[in-house]
Short mmCIF file of C-alpha atoms in Angstrom, two decimals:
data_model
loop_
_atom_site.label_atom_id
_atom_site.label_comp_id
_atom_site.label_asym_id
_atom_site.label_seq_id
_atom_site.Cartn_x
_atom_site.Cartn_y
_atom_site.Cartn_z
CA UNK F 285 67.97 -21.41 -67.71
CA UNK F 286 70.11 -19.90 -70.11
CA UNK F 287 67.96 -16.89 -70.09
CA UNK F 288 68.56 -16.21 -66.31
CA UNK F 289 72.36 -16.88 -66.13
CA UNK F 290 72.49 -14.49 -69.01
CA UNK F 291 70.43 -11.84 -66.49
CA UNK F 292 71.62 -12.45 -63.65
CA UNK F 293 75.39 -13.66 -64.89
CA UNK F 294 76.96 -10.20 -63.00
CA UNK F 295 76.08 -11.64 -59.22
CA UNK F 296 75.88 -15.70 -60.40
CA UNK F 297 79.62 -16.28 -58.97
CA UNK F 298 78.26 -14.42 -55.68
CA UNK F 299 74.90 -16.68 -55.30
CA UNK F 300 76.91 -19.96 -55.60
CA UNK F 301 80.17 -18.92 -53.58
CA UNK F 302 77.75 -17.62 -50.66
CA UNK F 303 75.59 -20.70 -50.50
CA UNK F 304 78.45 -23.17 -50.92
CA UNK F 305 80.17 -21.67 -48.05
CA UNK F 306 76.73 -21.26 -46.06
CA UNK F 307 76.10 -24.53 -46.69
CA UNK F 308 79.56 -26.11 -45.98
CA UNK F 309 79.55 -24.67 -42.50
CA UNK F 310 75.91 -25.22 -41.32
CA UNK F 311 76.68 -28.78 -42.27
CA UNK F 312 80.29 -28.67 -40.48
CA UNK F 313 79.06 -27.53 -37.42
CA UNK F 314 76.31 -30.35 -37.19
CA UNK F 315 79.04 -32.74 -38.43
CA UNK F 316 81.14 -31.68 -35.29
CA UNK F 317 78.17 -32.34 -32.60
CA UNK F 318 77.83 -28.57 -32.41
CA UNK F 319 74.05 -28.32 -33.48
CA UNK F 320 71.30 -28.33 -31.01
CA UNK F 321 68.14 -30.11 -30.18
CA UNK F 322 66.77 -26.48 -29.90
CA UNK F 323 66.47 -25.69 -32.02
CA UNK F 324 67.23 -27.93 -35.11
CA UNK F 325 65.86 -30.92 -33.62
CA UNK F 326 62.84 -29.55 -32.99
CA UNK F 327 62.32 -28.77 -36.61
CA UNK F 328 63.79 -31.94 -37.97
CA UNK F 329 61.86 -33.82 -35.95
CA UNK F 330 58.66 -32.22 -36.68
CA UNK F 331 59.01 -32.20 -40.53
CA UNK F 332 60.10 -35.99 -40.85
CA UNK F 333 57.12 -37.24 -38.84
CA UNK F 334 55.11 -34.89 -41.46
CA UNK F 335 56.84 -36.66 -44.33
CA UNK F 336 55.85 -40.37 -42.72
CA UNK F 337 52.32 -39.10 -42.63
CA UNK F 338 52.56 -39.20 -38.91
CA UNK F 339 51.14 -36.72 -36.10
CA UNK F 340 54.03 -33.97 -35.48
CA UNK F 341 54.41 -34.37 -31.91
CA UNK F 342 57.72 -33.47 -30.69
CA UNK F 343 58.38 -35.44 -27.85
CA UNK F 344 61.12 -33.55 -26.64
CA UNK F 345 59.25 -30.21 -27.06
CA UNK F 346 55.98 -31.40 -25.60
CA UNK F 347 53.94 -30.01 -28.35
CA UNK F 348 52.53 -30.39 -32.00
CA UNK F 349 55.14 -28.45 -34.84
CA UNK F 350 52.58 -26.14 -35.29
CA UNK F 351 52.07 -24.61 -31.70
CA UNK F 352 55.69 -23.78 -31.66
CA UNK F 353 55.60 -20.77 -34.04
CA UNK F 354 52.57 -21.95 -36.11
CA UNK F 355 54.81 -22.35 -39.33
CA UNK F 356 53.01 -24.06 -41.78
CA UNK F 357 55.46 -23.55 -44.31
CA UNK F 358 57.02 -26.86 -42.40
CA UNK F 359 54.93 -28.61 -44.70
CA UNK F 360 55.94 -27.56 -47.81
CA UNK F 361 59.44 -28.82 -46.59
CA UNK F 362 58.02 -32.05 -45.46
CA UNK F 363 57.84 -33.96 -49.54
CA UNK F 364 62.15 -33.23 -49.66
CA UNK F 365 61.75 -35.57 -46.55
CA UNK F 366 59.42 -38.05 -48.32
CA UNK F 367 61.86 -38.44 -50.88
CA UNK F 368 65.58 -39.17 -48.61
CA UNK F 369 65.17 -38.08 -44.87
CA UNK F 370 68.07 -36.19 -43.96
CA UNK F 371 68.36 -32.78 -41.77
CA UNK F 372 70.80 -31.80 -44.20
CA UNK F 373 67.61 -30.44 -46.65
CA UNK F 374 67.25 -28.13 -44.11
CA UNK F 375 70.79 -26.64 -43.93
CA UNK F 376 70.75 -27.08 -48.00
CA UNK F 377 67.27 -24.58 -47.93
CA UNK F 378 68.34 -21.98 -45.47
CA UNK F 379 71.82 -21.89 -47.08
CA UNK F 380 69.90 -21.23 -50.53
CA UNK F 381 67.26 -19.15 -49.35
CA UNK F 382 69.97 -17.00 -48.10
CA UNK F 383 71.90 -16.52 -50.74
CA UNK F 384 69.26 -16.12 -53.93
CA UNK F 385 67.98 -12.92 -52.03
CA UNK F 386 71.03 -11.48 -53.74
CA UNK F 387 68.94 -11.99 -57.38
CA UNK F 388 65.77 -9.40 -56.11
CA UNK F 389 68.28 -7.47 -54.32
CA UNK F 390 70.34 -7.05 -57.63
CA UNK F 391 66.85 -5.66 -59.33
CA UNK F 392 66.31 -3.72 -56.93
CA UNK F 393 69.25 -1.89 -57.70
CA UNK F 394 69.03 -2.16 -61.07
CA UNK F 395 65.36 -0.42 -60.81
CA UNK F 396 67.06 2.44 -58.83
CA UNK F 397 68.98 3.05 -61.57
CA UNK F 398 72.45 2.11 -59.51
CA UNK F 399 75.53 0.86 -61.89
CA UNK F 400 76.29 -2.95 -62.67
CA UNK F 401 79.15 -1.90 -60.04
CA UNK F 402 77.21 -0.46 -57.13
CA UNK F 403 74.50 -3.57 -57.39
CA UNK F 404 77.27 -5.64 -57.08
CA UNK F 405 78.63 -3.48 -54.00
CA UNK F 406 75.19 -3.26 -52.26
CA UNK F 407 75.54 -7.90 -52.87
CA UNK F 408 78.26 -7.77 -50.91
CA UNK F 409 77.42 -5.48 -48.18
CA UNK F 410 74.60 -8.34 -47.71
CA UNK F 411 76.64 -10.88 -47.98
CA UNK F 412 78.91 -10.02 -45.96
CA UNK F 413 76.52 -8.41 -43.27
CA UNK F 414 77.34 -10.62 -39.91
CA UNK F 415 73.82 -12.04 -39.18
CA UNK F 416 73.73 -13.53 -42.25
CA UNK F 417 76.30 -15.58 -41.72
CA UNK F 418 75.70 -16.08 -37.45
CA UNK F 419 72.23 -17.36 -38.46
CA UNK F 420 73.42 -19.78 -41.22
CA UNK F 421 75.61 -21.16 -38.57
CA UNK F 422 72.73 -21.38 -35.42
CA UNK F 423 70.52 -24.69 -36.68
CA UNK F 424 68.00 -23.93 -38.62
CA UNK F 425 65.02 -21.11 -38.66
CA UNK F 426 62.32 -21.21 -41.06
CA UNK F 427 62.11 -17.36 -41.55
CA UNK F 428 65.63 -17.77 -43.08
CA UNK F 429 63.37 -18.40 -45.77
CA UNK F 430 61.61 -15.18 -45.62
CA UNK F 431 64.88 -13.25 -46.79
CA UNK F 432 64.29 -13.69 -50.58
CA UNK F 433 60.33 -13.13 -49.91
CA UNK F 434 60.88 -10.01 -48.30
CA UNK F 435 62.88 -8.49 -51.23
CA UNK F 436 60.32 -10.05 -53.63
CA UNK F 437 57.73 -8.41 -52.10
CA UNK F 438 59.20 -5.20 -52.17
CA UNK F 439 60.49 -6.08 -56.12
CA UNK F 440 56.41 -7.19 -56.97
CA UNK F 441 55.55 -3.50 -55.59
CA UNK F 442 57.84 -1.43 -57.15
CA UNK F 443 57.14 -4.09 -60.40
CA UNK F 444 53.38 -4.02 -60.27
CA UNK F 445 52.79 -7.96 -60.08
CA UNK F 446 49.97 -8.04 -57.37
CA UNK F 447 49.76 -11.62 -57.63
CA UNK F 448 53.45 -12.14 -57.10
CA UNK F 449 53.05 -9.79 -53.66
CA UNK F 450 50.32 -11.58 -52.09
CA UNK F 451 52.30 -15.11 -52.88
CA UNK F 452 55.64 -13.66 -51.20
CA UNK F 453 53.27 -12.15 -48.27
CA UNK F 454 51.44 -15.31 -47.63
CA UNK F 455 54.14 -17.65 -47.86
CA UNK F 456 56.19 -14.92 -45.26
CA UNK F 457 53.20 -15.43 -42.62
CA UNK F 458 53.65 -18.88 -43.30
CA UNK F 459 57.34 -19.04 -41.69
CA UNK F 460 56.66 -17.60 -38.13
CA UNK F 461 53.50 -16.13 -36.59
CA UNK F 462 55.27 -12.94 -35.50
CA UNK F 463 56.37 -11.98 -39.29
CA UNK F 464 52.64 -10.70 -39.23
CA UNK F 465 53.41 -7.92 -37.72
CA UNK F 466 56.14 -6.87 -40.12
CA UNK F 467 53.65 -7.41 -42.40
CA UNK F 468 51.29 -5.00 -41.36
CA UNK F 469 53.96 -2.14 -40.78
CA UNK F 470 54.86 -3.06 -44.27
CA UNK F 471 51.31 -2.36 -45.35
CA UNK F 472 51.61 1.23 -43.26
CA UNK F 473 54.94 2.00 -45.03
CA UNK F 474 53.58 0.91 -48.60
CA UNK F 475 50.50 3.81 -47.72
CA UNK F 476 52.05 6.63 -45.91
CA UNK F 477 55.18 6.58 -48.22
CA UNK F 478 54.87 5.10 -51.34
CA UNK F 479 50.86 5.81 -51.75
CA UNK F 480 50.61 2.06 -52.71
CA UNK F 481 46.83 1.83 -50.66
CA UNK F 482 46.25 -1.96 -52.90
CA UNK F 483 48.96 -3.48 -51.39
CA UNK F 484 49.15 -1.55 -48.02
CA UNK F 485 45.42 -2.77 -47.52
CA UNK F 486 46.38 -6.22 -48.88
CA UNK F 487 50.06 -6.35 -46.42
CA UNK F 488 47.75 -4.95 -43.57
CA UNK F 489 44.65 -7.12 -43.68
CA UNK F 490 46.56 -10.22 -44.24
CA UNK F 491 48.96 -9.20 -41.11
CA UNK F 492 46.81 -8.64 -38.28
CA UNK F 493 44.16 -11.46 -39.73
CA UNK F 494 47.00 -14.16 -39.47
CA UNK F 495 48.16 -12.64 -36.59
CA UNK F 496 45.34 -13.14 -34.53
CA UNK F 497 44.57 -16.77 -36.09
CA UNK F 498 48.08 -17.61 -35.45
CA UNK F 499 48.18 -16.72 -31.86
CA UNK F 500 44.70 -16.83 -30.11
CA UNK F 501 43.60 -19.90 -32.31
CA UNK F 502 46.39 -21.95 -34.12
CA UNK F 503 49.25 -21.51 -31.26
CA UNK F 504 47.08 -22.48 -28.12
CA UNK F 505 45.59 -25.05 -30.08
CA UNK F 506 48.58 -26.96 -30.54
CA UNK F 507 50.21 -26.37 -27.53
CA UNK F 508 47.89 -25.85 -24.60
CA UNK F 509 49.45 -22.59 -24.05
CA UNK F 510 50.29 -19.06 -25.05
CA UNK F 511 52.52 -18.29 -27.85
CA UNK F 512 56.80 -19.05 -26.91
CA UNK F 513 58.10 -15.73 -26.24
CA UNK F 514 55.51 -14.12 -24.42
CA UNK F 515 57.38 -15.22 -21.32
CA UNK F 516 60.22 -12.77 -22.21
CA UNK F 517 57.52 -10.09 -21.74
CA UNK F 518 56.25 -11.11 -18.74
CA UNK F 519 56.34 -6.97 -16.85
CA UNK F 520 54.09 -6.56 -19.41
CA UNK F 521 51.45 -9.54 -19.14
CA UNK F 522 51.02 -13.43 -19.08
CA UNK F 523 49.37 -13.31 -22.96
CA UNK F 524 49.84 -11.45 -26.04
CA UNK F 525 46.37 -9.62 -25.72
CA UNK F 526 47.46 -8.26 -22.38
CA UNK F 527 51.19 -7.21 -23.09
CA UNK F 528 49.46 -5.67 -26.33
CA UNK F 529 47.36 -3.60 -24.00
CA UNK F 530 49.93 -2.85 -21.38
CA UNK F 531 51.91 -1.17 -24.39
CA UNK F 532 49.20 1.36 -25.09
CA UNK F 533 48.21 2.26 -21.27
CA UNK F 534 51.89 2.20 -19.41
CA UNK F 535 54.43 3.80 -21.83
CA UNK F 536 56.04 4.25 -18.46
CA UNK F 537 57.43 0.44 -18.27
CA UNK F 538 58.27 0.33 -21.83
CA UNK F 539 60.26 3.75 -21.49
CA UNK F 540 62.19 1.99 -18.55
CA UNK F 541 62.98 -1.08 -20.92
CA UNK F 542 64.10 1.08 -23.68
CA UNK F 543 66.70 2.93 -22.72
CA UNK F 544 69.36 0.65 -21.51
CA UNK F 545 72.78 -0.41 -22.23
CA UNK F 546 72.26 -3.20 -23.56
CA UNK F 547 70.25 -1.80 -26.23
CA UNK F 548 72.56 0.66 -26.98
CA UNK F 549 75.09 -2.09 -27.55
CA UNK F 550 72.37 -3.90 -29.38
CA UNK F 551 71.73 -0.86 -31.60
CA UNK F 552 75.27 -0.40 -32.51
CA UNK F 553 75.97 -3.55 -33.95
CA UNK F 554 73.19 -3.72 -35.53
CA UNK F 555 73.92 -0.81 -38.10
CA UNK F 556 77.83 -0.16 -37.27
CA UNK F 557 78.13 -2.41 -40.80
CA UNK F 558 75.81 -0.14 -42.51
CA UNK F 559 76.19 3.03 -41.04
CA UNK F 560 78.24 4.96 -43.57
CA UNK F 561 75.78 3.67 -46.48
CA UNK F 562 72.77 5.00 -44.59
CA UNK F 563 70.92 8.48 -45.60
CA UNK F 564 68.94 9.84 -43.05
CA UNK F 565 66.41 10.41 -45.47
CA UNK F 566 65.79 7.14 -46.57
CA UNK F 567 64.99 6.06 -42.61
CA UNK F 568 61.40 5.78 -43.31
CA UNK F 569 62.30 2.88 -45.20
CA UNK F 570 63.08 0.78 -41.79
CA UNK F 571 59.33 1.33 -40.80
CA UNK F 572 58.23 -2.10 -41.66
CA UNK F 573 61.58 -3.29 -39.53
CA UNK F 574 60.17 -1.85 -36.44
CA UNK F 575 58.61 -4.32 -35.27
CA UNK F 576 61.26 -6.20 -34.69
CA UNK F 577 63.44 -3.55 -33.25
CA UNK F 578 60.72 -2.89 -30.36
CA UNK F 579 60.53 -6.59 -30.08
CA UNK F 580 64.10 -6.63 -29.59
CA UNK F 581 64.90 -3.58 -27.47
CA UNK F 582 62.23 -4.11 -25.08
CA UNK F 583 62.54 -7.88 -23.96
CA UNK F 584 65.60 -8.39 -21.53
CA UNK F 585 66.38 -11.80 -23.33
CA UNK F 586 69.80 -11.01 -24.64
CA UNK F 587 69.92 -13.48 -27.89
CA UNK F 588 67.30 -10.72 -28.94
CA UNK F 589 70.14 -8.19 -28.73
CA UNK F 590 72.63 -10.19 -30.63
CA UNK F 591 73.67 -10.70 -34.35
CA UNK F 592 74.33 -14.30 -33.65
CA UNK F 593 70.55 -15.35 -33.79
CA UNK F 594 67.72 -15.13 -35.41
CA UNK F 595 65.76 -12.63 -33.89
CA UNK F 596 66.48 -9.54 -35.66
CA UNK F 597 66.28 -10.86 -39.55
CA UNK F 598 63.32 -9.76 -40.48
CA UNK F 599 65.51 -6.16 -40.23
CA UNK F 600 68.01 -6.97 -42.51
CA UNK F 601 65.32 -6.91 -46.17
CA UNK F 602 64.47 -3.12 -45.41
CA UNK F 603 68.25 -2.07 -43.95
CA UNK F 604 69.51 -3.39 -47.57
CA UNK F 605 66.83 -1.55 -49.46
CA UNK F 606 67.47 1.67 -47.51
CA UNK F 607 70.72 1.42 -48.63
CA UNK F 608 69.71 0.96 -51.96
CA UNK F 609 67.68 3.57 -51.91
CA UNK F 610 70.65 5.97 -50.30
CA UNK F 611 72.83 5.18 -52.59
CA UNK F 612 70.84 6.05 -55.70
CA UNK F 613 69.39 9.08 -54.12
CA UNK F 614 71.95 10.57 -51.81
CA UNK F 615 75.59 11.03 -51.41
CA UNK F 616 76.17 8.57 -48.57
CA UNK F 617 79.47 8.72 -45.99
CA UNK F 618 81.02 6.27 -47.83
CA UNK F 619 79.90 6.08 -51.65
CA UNK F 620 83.53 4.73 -53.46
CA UNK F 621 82.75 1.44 -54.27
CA UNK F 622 86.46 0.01 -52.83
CA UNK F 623 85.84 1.79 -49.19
CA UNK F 624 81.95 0.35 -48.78
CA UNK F 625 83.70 -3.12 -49.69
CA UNK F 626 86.56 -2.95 -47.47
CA UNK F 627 84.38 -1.66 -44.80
CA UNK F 628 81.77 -4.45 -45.36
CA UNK F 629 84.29 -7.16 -45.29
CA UNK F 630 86.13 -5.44 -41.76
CA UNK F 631 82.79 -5.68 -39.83
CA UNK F 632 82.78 -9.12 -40.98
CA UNK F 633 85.68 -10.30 -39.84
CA UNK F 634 85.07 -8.51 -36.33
CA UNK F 635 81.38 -9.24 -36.31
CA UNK F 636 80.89 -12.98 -37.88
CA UNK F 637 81.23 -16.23 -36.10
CA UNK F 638 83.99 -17.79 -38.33
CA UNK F 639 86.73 -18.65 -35.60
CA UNK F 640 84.51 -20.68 -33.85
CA UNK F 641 85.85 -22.89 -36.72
CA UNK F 642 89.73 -22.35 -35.52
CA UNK F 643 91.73 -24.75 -33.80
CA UNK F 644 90.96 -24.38 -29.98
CA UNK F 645 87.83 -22.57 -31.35
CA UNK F 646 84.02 -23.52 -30.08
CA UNK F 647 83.31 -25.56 -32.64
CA UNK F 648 86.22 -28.08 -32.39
CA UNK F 649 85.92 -29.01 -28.54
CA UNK F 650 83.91 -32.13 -29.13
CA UNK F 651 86.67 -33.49 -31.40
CA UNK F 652 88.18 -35.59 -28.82
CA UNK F 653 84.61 -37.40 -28.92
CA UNK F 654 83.47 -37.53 -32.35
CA UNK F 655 84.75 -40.73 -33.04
CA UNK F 656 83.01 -42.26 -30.12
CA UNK F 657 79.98 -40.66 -30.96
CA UNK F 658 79.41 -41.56 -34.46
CA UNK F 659 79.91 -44.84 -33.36
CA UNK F 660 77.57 -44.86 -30.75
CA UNK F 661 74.54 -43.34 -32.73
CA UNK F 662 75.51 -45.95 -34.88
CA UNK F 663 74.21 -48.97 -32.63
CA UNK F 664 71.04 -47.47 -32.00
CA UNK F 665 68.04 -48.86 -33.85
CA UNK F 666 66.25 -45.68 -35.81
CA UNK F 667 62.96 -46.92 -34.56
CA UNK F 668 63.34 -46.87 -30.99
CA UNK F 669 62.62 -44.75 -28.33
CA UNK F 670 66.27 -42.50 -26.93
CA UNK F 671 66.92 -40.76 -24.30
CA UNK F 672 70.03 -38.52 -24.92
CA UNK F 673 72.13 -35.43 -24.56
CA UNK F 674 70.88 -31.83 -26.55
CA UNK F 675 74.03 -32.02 -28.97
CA UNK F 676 73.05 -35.52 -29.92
CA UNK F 677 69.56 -35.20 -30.70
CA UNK F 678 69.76 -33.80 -33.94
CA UNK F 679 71.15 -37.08 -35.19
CA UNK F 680 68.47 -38.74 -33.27
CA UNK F 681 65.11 -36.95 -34.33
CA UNK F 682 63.72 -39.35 -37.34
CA UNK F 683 61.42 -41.33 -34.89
CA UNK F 684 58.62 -40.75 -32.65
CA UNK F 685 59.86 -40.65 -28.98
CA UNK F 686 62.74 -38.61 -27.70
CA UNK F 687 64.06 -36.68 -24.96
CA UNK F 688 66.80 -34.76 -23.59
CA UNK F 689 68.98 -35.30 -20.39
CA UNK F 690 68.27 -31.73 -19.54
CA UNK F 691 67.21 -29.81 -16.16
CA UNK F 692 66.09 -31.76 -13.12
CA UNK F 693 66.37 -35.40 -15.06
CA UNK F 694 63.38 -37.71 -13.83
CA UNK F 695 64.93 -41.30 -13.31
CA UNK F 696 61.25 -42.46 -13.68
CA UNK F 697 60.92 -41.26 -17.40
CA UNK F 698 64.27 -42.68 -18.31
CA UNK F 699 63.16 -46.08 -17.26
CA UNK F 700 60.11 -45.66 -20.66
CA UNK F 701 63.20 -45.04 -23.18
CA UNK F 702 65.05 -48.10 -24.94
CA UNK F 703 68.26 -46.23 -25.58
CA UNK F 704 70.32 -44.08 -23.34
CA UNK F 705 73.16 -42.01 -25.03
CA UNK F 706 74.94 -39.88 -22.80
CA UNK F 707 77.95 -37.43 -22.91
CA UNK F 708 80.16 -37.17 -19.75
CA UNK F 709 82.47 -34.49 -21.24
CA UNK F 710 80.35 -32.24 -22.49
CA UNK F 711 76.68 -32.04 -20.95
CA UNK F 712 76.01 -28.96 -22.73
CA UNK F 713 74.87 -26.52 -19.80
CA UNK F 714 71.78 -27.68 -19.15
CA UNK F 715 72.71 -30.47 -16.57
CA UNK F 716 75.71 -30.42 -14.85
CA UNK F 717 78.09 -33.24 -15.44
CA UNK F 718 77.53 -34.25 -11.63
CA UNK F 719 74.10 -34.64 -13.11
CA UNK F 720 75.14 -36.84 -15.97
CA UNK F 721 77.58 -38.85 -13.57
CA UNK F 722 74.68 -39.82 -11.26
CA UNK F 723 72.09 -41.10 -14.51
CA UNK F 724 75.57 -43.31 -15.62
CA UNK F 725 75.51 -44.42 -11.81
CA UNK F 726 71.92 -44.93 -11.87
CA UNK F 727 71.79 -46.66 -15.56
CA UNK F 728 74.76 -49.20 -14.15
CA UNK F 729 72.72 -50.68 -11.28
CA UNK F 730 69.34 -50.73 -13.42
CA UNK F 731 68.87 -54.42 -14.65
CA UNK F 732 67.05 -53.10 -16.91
CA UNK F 733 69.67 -51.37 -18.74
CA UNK F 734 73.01 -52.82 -20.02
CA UNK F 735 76.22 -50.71 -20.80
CA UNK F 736 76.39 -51.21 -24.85
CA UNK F 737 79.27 -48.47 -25.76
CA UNK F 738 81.76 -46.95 -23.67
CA UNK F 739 84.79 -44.69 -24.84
CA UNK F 740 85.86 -41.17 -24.24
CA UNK F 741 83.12 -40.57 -21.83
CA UNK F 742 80.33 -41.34 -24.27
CA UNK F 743 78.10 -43.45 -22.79
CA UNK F 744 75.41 -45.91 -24.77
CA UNK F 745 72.87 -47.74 -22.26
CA UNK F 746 70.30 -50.49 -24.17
CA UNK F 747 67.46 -51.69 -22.57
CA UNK F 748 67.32 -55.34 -22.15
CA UNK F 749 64.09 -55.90 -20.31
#
């Protein structure tokens, strides 16, 4: 221990101030009824029933953990469960995972020979690089984790430990099916510019084998259906074999989805926090990124074309290593150590998600309720079956059966559930609160039901027969 705060002491202050801040407001937000069955719940739910040796079904998701994203790596998070059950591991992971990538990322500079001064520069511009901070914030997403094992991957090349690689590229495919293909453009990049062919054969045979197991075997396995976002493809095909043929034999409907303005937005916020660190040289470095950025730019889904969620992370390893890598080899727009930094930390206040903490902000306009609701959730029995509102579930997921008051609500199904928890005020988008109104109408002529907790329009039905 002592030997790695004596290594690492320059960027030590960083690691803990960005993960106890990271941490803080993850937790916050899901303290303040602002986290979301989708997609926390989903993942809480599914690791606990791991932990309690039980068949990960999420009820409210209609399918087994796995044939969500076929993330295996759920399991490894599944013994913190065994040993206290509590969602907030899973803020306490991503908000670590997050910030020890700065530790690979400061020997990565060091190996480019930058100064003590620029590693600690190159830190912050990742620190303080919007997504990083959006995602914390947006539940919780296992290739958070992936962050660190990107930039140890890259550290085990440029290092020589093979053995370390193929553990960091294993445990990547292990967060998300789709990392695969980063994977196997990371392989092609390792090749064409680095002439590494031992781990570009290793990175590429590992990609598209996983890839394939993952989403013709694993994903329909467990879910009865093709992988999650190959509905936001759908001009291009109704599976992932077809849309990956449609991309080779009609460039004309991918040339169509390119070149809109929504990408160009996309595009520009994506690297307006980077852009006067970049060398136009170093771009090859962003080839394992692209898939991702096609991913992104060609789906018309716009939390793809955001930096509030998740979907472009696996960018953000190889945008911080180009810089590295212009910085040590190129005089960059910006070089001065003060002007990078000031510019960092403007594009973070402009760009990052922080005022939803404000007074009148996002976050704080269930505060009217949250007395009411922590005192409802706190008369319902953890092992029965409830039936409640998406900003609720997450405090609801450590049992077997639950479900959300979402879409066209079937009256039928609520009758099967032994709790009812229901917020008037704030039915999240989903369901309307006209919606809402008629299950309260519905629950208070039901003999079934009885009317347990009422108070600032958060409603707790019990069943009683």
């Amino acid at each position: 221990m002592k030997i790695f705060f004596a290594k690492y002491n320059n960027i030590i202050t960083y690691i803990l101030i960005s993960f106890f801040l990271l941490f803080i407001a993850s937790s916050f937000r899901h303290i303040l009824f602002n986290s979301h069955a989708f997609d926390l719940g989903i993942f809480d739910n599914g690791i606990y029933l791991i932990s309690q040796g039980k068949n990960p079904y999420v009820s409210f998701r209609e399918l087994h953990i796995l044939g969500d994203h076929a993330a295996w790596i759920l399991y490894f998070i599944a013994p913190f469960y065994f040993l206290f059950p509590s969602v907030y591991w899973l803020f306490f992971i991503q908000s670590l995972a997050s910030a020890i990538a700065l530790i690979p990322i400061w020997k990565l500079s060091k190996l480019n020979n930058l100064s003590d001064s620029k590693a600690k520069t190159i830190c912050l511009i990742y620190i303080l690089y919007p997504l990083i901070f959006n995602v914390n914030l947006f539940d919780f997403h296992p290739e958070v984790i992936t962050l660190p094992l990107f930039f140890i991957a890259i550290l085990a090349v440029k290092l020589d430990k093979i053995i370390l690689f193929i553990v960091s590229i294993l445990l990547i495919l292990g967060c998300k099916a789709v990392l695969a293909l980063n994977v196997v453009m990371m392989g092609v990049w390792l090749i064409l510019i680095y002439r590494k062919k031992n781990y570009g054969a290793i990175s590429i045979f590992s990609g598209i084998f996983w890839f394939i197991i993952a989403t013709q075997l694993i994903i329909p396995a467990f879910s009865g259906e093709e992988a999650a976002a190959v509905s936001r493809y759908a001009f291009l095909g109704d599976s992932v074999s077809e849309i990956a043929l449609n991309l080779i034999i009609k460039p004309q409907i991918i040339l169509s989805h390119l070149f809109t303005l929504a990408n160009a937005e996309y595009l520009l916020l994506l690297f307006l926090p980077v852009i006067p660190v970049l060398a136009w040289q170093e771009i090859p470095n962003l080839i394992p990124a692209i898939p991702t950025l096609f991913l992104n730019l060609l789906t018309e889904y716009q939390p793809q074309k955001d930096l509030v969620h998740q979907y472009s992370l696996p960018i953000i390893p190889f945008l911080i290593f180009t810089i590295i890598a212009s910085l040590a080899h190129h005089k960059t727009w910006f070089y001065q150590n003060i002007k990078i930094r000031i510019w960092s930390l403007i594009l973070f206040l402009a760009l990052a998600k922080y005022v939803y903490f404000f007074p009148n902000g996002l976050y704080l306009k269930n505060l009217h309720t949250w007395k009411a609701s922590n005192e409802a959730i706190s008369l319902i029995n953890t092992s029965k079956s409830v039936f409640t509102a998406p900003q609720f579930a997450p405090h609801l997921t450590h049992r077997l059966t639950l479900d959300l008051a979402i879409d066209s609500i079937d009256y039928n199904q609520v009758n099967k559930f032994h709790y009812v928890l229901l917020n008037l005020d704030n039915p999240t988008g989903y369901s309307s609160q006209e919606d809402i109104k008629n299950l309260i109408n519905f629950l208070e002529k039901n003999r079934e039901f009885q009317l347990k907790y009422n108070q600032d329009n958060i409603f707790l039905f019990e069943k009683i027969k």
